[in-house]
mmCIF file with all atom_site columns, C-alpha atoms in Angstrom:
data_model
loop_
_atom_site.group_PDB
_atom_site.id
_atom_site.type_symbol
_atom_site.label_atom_id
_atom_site.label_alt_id
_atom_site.label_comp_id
_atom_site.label_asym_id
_atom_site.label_entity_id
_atom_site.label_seq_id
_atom_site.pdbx_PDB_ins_code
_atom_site.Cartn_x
_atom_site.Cartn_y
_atom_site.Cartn_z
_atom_site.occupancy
_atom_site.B_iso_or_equiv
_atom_site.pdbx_formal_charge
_atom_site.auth_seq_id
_atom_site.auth_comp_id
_atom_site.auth_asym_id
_atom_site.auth_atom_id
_atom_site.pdbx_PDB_model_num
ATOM 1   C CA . UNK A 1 1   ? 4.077   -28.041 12.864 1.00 57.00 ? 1   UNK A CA 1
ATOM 2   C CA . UNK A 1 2   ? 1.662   -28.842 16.024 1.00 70.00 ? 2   UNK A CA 1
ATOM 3   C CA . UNK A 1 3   ? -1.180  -26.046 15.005 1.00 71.00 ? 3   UNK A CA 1
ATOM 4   C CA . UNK A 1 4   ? -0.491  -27.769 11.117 1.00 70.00 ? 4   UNK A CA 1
ATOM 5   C CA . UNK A 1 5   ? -1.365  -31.034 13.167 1.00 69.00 ? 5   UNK A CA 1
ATOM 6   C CA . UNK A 1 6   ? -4.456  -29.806 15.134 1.00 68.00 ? 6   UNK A CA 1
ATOM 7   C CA . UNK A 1 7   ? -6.072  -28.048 11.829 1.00 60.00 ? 7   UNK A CA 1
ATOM 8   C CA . UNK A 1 8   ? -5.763  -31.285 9.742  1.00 66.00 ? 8   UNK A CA 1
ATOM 9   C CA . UNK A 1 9   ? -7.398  -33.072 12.956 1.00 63.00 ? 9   UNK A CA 1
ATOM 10  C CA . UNK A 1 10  ? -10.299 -30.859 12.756 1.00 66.00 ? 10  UNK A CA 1
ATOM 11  C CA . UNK A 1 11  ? -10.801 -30.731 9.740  1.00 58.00 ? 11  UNK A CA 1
ATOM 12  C CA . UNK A 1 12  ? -11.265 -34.606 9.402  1.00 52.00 ? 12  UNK A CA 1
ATOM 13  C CA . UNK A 1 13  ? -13.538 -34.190 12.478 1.00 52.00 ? 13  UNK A CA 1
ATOM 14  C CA . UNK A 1 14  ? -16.008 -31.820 9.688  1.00 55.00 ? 14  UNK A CA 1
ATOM 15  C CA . UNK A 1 15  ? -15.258 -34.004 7.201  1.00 47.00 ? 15  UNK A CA 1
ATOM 16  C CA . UNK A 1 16  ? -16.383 -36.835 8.972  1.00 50.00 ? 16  UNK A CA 1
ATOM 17  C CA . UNK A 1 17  ? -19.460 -35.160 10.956 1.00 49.00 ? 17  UNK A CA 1
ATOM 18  C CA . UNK A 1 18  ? -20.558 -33.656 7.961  1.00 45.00 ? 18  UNK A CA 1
ATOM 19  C CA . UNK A 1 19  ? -20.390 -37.221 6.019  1.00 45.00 ? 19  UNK A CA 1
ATOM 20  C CA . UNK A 1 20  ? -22.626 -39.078 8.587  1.00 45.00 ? 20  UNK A CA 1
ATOM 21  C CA . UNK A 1 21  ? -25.333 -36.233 8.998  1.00 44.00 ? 21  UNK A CA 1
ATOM 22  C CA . UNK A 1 22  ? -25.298 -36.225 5.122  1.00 44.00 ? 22  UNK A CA 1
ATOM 23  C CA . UNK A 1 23  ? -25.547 -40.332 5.060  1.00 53.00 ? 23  UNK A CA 1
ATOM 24  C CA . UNK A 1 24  ? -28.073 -40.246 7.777  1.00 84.00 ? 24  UNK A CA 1
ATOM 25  C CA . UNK A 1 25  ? -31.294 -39.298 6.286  1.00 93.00 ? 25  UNK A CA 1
ATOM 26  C CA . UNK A 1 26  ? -30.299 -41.696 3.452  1.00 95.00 ? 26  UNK A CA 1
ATOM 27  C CA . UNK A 1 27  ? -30.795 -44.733 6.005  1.00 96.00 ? 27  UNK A CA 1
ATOM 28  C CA . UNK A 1 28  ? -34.908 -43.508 6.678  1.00 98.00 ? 28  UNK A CA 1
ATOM 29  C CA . UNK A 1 29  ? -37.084 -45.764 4.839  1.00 98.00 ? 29  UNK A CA 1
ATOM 30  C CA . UNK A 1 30  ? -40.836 -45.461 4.716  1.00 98.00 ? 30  UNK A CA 1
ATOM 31  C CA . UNK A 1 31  ? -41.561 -48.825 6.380  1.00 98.00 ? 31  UNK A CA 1
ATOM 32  C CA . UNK A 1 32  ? -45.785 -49.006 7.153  1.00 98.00 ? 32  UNK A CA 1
ATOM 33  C CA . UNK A 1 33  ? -48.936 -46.968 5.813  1.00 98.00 ? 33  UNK A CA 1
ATOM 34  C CA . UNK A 1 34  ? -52.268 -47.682 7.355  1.00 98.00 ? 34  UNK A CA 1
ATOM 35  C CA . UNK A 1 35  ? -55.179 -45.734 4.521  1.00 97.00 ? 35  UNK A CA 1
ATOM 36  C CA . UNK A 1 36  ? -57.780 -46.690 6.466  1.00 97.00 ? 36  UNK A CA 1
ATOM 37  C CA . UNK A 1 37  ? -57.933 -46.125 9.944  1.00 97.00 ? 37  UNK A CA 1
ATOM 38  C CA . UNK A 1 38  ? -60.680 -47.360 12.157 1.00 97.00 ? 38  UNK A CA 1
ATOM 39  C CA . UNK A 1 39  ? -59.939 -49.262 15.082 1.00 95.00 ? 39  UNK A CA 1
ATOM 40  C CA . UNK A 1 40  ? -55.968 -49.192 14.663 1.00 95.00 ? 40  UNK A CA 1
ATOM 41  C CA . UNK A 1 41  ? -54.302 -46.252 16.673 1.00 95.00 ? 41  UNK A CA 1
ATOM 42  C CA . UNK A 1 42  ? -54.968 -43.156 17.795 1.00 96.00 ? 42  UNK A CA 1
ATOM 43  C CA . UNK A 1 43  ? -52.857 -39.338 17.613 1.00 96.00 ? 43  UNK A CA 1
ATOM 44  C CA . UNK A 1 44  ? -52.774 -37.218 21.009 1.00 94.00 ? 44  UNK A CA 1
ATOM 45  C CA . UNK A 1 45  ? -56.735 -36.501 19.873 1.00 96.00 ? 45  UNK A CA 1
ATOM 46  C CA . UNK A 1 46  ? -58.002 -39.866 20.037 1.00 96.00 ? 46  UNK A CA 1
ATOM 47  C CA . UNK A 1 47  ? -58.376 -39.340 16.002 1.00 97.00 ? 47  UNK A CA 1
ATOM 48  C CA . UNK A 1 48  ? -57.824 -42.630 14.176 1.00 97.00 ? 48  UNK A CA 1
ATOM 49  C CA . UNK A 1 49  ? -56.291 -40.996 11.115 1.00 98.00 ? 49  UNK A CA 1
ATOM 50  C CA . UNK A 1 50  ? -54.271 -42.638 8.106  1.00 98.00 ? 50  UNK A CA 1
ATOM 51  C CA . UNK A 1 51  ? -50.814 -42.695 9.249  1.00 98.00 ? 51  UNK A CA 1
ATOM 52  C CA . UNK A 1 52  ? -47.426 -43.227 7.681  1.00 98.00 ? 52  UNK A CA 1
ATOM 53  C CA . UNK A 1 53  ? -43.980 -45.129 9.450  1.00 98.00 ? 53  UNK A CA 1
ATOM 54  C CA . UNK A 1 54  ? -40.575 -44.144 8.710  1.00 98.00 ? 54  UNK A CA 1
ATOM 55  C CA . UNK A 1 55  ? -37.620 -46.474 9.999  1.00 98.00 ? 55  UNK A CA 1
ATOM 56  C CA . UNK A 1 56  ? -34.615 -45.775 10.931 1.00 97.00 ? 56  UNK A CA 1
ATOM 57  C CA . UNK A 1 57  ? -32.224 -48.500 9.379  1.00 97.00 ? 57  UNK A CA 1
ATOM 58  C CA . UNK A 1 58  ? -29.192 -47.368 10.807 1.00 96.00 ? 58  UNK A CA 1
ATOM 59  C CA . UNK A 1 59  ? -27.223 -47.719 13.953 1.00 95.00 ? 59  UNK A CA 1
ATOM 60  C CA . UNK A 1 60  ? -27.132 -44.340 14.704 1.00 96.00 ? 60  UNK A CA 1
ATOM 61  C CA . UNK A 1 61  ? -29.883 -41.641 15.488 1.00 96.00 ? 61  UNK A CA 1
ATOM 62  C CA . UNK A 1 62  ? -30.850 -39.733 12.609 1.00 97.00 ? 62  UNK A CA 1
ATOM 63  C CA . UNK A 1 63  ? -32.766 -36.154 12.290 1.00 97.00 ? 63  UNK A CA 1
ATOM 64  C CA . UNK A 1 64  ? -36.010 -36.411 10.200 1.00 97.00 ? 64  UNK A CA 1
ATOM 65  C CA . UNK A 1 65  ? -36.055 -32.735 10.565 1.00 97.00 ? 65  UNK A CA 1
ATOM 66  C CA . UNK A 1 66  ? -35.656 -30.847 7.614  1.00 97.00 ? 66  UNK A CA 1
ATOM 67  C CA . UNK A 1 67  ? -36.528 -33.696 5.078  1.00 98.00 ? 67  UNK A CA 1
ATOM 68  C CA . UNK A 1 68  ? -39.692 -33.951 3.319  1.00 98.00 ? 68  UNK A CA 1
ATOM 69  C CA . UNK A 1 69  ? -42.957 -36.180 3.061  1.00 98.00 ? 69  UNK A CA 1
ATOM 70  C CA . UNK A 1 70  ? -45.230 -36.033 0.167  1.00 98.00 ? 70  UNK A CA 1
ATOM 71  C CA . UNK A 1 71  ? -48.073 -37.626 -1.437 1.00 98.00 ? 71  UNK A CA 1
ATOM 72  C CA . UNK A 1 72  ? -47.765 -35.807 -5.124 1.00 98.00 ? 72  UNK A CA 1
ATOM 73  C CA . UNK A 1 73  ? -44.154 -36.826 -6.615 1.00 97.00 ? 73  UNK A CA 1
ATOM 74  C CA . UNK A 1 74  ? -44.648 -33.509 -8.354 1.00 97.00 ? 74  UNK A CA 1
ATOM 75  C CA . UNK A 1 75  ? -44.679 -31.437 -5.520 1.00 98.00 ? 75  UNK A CA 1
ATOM 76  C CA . UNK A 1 76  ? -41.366 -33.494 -3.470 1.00 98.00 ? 76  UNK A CA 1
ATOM 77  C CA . UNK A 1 77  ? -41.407 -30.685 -0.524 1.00 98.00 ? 77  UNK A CA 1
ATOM 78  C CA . UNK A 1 78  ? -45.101 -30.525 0.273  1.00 98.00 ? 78  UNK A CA 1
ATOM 79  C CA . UNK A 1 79  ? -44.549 -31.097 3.553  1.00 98.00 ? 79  UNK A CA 1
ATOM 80  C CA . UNK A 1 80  ? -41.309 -30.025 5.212  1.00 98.00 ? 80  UNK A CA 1
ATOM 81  C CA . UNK A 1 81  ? -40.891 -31.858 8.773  1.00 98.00 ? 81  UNK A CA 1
ATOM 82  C CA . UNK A 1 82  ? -40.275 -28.811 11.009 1.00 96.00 ? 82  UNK A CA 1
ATOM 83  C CA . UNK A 1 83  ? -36.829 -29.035 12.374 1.00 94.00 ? 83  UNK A CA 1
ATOM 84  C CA . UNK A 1 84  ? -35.778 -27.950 15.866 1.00 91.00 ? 84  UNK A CA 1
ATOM 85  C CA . UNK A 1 85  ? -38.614 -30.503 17.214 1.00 93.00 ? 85  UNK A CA 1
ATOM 86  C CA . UNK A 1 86  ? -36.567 -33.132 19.278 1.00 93.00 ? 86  UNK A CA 1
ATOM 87  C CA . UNK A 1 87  ? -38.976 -35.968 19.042 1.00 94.00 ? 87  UNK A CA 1
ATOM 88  C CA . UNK A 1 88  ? -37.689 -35.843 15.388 1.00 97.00 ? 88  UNK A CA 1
ATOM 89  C CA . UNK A 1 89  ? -34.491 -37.171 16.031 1.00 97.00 ? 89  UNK A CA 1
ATOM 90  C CA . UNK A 1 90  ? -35.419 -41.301 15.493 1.00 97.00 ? 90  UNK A CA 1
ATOM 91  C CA . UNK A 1 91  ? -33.032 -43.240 17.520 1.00 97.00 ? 91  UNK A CA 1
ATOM 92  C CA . UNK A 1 92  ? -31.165 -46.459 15.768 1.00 97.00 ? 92  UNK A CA 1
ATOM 93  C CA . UNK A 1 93  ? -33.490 -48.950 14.618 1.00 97.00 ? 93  UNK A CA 1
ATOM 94  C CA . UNK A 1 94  ? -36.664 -46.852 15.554 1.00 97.00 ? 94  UNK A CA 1
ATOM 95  C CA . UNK A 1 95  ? -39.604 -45.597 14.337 1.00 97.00 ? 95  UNK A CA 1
ATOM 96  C CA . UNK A 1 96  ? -41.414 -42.432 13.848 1.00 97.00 ? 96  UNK A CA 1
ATOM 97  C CA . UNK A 1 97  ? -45.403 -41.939 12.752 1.00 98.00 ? 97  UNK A CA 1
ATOM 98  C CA . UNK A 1 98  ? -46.477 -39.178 10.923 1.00 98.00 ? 98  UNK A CA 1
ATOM 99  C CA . UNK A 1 99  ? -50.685 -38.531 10.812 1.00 98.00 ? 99  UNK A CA 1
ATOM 100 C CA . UNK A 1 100 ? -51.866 -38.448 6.954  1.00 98.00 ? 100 UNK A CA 1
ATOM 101 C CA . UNK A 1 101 ? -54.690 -35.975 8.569  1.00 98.00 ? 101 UNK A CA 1
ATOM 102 C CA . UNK A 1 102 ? -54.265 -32.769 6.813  1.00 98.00 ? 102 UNK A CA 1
ATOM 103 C CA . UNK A 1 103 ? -54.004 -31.063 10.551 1.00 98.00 ? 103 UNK A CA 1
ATOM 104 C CA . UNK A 1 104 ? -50.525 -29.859 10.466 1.00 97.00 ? 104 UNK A CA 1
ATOM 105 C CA . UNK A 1 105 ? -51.412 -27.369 13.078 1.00 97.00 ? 105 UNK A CA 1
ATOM 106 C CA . UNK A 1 106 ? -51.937 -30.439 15.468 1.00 97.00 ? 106 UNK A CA 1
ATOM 107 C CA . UNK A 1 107 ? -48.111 -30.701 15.353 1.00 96.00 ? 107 UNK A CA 1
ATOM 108 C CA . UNK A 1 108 ? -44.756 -31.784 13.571 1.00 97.00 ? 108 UNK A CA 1
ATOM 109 C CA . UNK A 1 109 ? -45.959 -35.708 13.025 1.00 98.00 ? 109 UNK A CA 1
ATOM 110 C CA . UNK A 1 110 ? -49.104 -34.125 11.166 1.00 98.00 ? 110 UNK A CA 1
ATOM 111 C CA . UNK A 1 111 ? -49.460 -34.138 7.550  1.00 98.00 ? 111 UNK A CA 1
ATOM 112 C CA . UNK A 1 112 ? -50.431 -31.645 5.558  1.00 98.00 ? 112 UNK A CA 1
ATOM 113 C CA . UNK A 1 113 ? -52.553 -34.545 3.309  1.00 98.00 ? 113 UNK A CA 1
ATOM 114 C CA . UNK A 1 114 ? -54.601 -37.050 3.572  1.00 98.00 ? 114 UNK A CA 1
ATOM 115 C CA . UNK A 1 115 ? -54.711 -40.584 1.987  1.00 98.00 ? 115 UNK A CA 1
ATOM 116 C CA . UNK A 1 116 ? -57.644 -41.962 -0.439 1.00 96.00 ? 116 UNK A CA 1
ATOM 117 C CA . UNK A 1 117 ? -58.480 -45.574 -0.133 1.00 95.00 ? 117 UNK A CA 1
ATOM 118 C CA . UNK A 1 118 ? -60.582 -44.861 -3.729 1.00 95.00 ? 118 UNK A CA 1
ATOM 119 C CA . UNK A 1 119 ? -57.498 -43.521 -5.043 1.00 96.00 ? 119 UNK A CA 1
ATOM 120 C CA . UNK A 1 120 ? -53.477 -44.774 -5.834 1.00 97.00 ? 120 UNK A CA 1
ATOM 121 C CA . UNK A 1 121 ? -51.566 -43.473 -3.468 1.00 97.00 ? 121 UNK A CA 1
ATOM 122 C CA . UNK A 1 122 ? -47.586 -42.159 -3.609 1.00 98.00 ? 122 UNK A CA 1
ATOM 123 C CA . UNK A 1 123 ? -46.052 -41.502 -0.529 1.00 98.00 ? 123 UNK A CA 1
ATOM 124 C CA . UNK A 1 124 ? -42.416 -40.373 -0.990 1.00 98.00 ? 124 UNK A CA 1
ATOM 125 C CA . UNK A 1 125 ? -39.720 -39.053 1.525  1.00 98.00 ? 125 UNK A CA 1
ATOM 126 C CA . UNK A 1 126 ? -37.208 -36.496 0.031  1.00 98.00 ? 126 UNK A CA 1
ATOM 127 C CA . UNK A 1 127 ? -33.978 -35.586 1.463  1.00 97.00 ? 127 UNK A CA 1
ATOM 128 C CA . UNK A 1 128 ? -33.496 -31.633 3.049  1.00 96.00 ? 128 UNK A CA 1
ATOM 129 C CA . UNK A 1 129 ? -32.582 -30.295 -0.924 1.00 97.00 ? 129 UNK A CA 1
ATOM 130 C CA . UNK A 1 130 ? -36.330 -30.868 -1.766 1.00 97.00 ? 130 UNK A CA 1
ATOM 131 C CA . UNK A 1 131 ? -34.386 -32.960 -4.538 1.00 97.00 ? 131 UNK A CA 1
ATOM 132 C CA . UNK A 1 132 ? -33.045 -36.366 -4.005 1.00 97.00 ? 132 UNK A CA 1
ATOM 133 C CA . UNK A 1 133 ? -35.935 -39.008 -2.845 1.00 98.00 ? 133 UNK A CA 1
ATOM 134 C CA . UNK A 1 134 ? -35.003 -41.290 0.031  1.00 98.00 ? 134 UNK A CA 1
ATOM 135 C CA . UNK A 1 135 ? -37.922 -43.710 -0.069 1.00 98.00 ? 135 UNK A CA 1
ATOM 136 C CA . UNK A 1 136 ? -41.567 -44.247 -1.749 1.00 98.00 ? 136 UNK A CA 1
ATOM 137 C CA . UNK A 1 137 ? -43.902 -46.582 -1.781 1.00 97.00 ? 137 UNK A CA 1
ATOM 138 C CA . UNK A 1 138 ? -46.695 -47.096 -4.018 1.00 97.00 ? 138 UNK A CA 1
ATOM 139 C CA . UNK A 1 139 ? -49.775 -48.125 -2.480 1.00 95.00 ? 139 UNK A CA 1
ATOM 140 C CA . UNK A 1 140 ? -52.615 -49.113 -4.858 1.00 94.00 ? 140 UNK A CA 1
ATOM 141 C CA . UNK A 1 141 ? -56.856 -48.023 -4.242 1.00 95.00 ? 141 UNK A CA 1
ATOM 142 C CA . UNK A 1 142 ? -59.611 -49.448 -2.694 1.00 93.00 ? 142 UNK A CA 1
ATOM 143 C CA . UNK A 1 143 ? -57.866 -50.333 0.680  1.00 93.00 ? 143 UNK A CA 1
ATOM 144 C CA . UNK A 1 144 ? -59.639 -51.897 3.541  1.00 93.00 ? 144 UNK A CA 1
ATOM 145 C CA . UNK A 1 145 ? -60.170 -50.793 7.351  1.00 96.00 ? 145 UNK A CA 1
ATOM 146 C CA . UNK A 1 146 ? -56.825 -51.544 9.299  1.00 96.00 ? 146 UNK A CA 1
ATOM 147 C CA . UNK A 1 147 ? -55.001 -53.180 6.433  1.00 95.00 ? 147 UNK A CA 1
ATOM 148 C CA . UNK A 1 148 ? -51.645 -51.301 6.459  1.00 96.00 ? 148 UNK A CA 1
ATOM 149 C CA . UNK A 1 149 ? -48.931 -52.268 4.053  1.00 94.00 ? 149 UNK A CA 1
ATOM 150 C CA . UNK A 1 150 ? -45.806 -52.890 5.487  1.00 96.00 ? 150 UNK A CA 1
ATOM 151 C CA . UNK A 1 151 ? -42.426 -54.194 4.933  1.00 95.00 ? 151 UNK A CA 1
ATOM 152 C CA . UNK A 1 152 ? -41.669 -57.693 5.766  1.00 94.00 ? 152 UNK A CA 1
ATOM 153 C CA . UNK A 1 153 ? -39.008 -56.800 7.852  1.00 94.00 ? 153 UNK A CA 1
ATOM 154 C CA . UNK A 1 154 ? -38.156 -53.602 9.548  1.00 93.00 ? 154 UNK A CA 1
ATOM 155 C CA . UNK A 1 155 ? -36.545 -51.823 6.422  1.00 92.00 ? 155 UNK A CA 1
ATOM 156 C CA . UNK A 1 156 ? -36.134 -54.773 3.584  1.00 92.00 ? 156 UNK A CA 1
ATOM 157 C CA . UNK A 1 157 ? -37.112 -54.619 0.333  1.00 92.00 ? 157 UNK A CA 1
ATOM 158 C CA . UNK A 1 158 ? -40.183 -56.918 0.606  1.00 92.00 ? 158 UNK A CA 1
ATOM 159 C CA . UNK A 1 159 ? -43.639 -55.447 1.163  1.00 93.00 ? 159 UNK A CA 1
ATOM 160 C CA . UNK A 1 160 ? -46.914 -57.190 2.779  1.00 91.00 ? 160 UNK A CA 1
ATOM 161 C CA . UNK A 1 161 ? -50.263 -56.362 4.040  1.00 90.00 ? 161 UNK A CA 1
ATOM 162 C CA . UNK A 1 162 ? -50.661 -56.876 7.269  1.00 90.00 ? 162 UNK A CA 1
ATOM 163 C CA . UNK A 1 163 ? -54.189 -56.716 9.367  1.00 83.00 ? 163 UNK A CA 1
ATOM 164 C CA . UNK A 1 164 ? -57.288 -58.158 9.464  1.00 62.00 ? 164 UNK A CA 1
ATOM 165 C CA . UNK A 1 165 ? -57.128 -62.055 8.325  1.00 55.00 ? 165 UNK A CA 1
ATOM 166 C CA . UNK A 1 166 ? -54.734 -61.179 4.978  1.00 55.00 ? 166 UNK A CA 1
ATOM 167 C CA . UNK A 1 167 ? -50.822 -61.104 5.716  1.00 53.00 ? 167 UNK A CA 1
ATOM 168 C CA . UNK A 1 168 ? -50.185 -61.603 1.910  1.00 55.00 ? 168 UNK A CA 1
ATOM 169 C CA . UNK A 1 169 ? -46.779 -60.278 0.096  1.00 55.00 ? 169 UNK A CA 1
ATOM 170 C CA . UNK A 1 170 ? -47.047 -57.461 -2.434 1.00 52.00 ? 170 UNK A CA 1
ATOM 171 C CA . UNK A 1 171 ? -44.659 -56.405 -5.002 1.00 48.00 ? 171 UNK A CA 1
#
């Protein structure tokens, strides 16, 4: 009856692991994309690249590692976000920033794209099957220098663009 006892306990422990590290990368949202990077910031080259934020809407840390980030909704796992790396794990409420540089020998947070500012662009964040998109944003051409578009609030529905003298809301 006891060892009946302990394998129903651990059990629910797997269960319930297994539920929250398959809920987690469903709280990631992509939350800011800068095109056009001139004066905003800089990667560990002092390259002022396009760059793309995820945010972390839960309470608990979640593993980017393993998902995917992609510019071409035709292609979802163009670029897999190496796990194993620890600085992918994005504590509660937190923030990541990936490099839209096409370097991804410079490292996990670099893409292997870049962004247009002539051209709509589709950034999209798939889940570790390749299958089931998280997040995407749609962000339309002819972007200006350090004009990112962002969410109004870390993670809501609402977009703006933010920078320069223009903190307008988008749909």
């Amino acid at each position: 009856m006891n060892k009946k006892r302990i394998g129903i306990f651990i059990t629910l422990v797997i269960a319930i692991c297994l539920g929250i590290h398959a809920q987690g990368a469903k709280s990631l949202r992509i939350n800011e994309v800068l095109v056009v990077n001139e004066e905003n910031f800089q990667d560990d080259y002092g390259v002022h690249s396009a760059w793309v934020e995820i945010f972390n809407t839960s309470f608990a840390s979640v593993n980017i590692g393993g998902c995917y980030l992609t510019d071409d909704l035709n292609n979802p796992t163009k670029y897999p976000v190496p796990k194993g790396d620890v600085l992918t794990l994005i504590k509660p409420r937190q923030h990541a920033l990936f490099w839209a540089d096409g370097k991804p020998s410079r490292g996990t947070f670099h893409l292997n794209f870049k962004l247009d500012p002539n051209k709509t662009n589709v950034i999209a964040l798939f889940d570790s099957n390749g299958k089931d998109l998280i997040d995407s944003v749609t962000i339309p051409a002819g972007q200006i220098a350090d004009q990112s578009w962002a969410r109004v609030v870390d993670g809501s529905d609402e977009w703006v663009k933010k920078g320069g003298n223009d903190n307008s809301y988008v749909t």
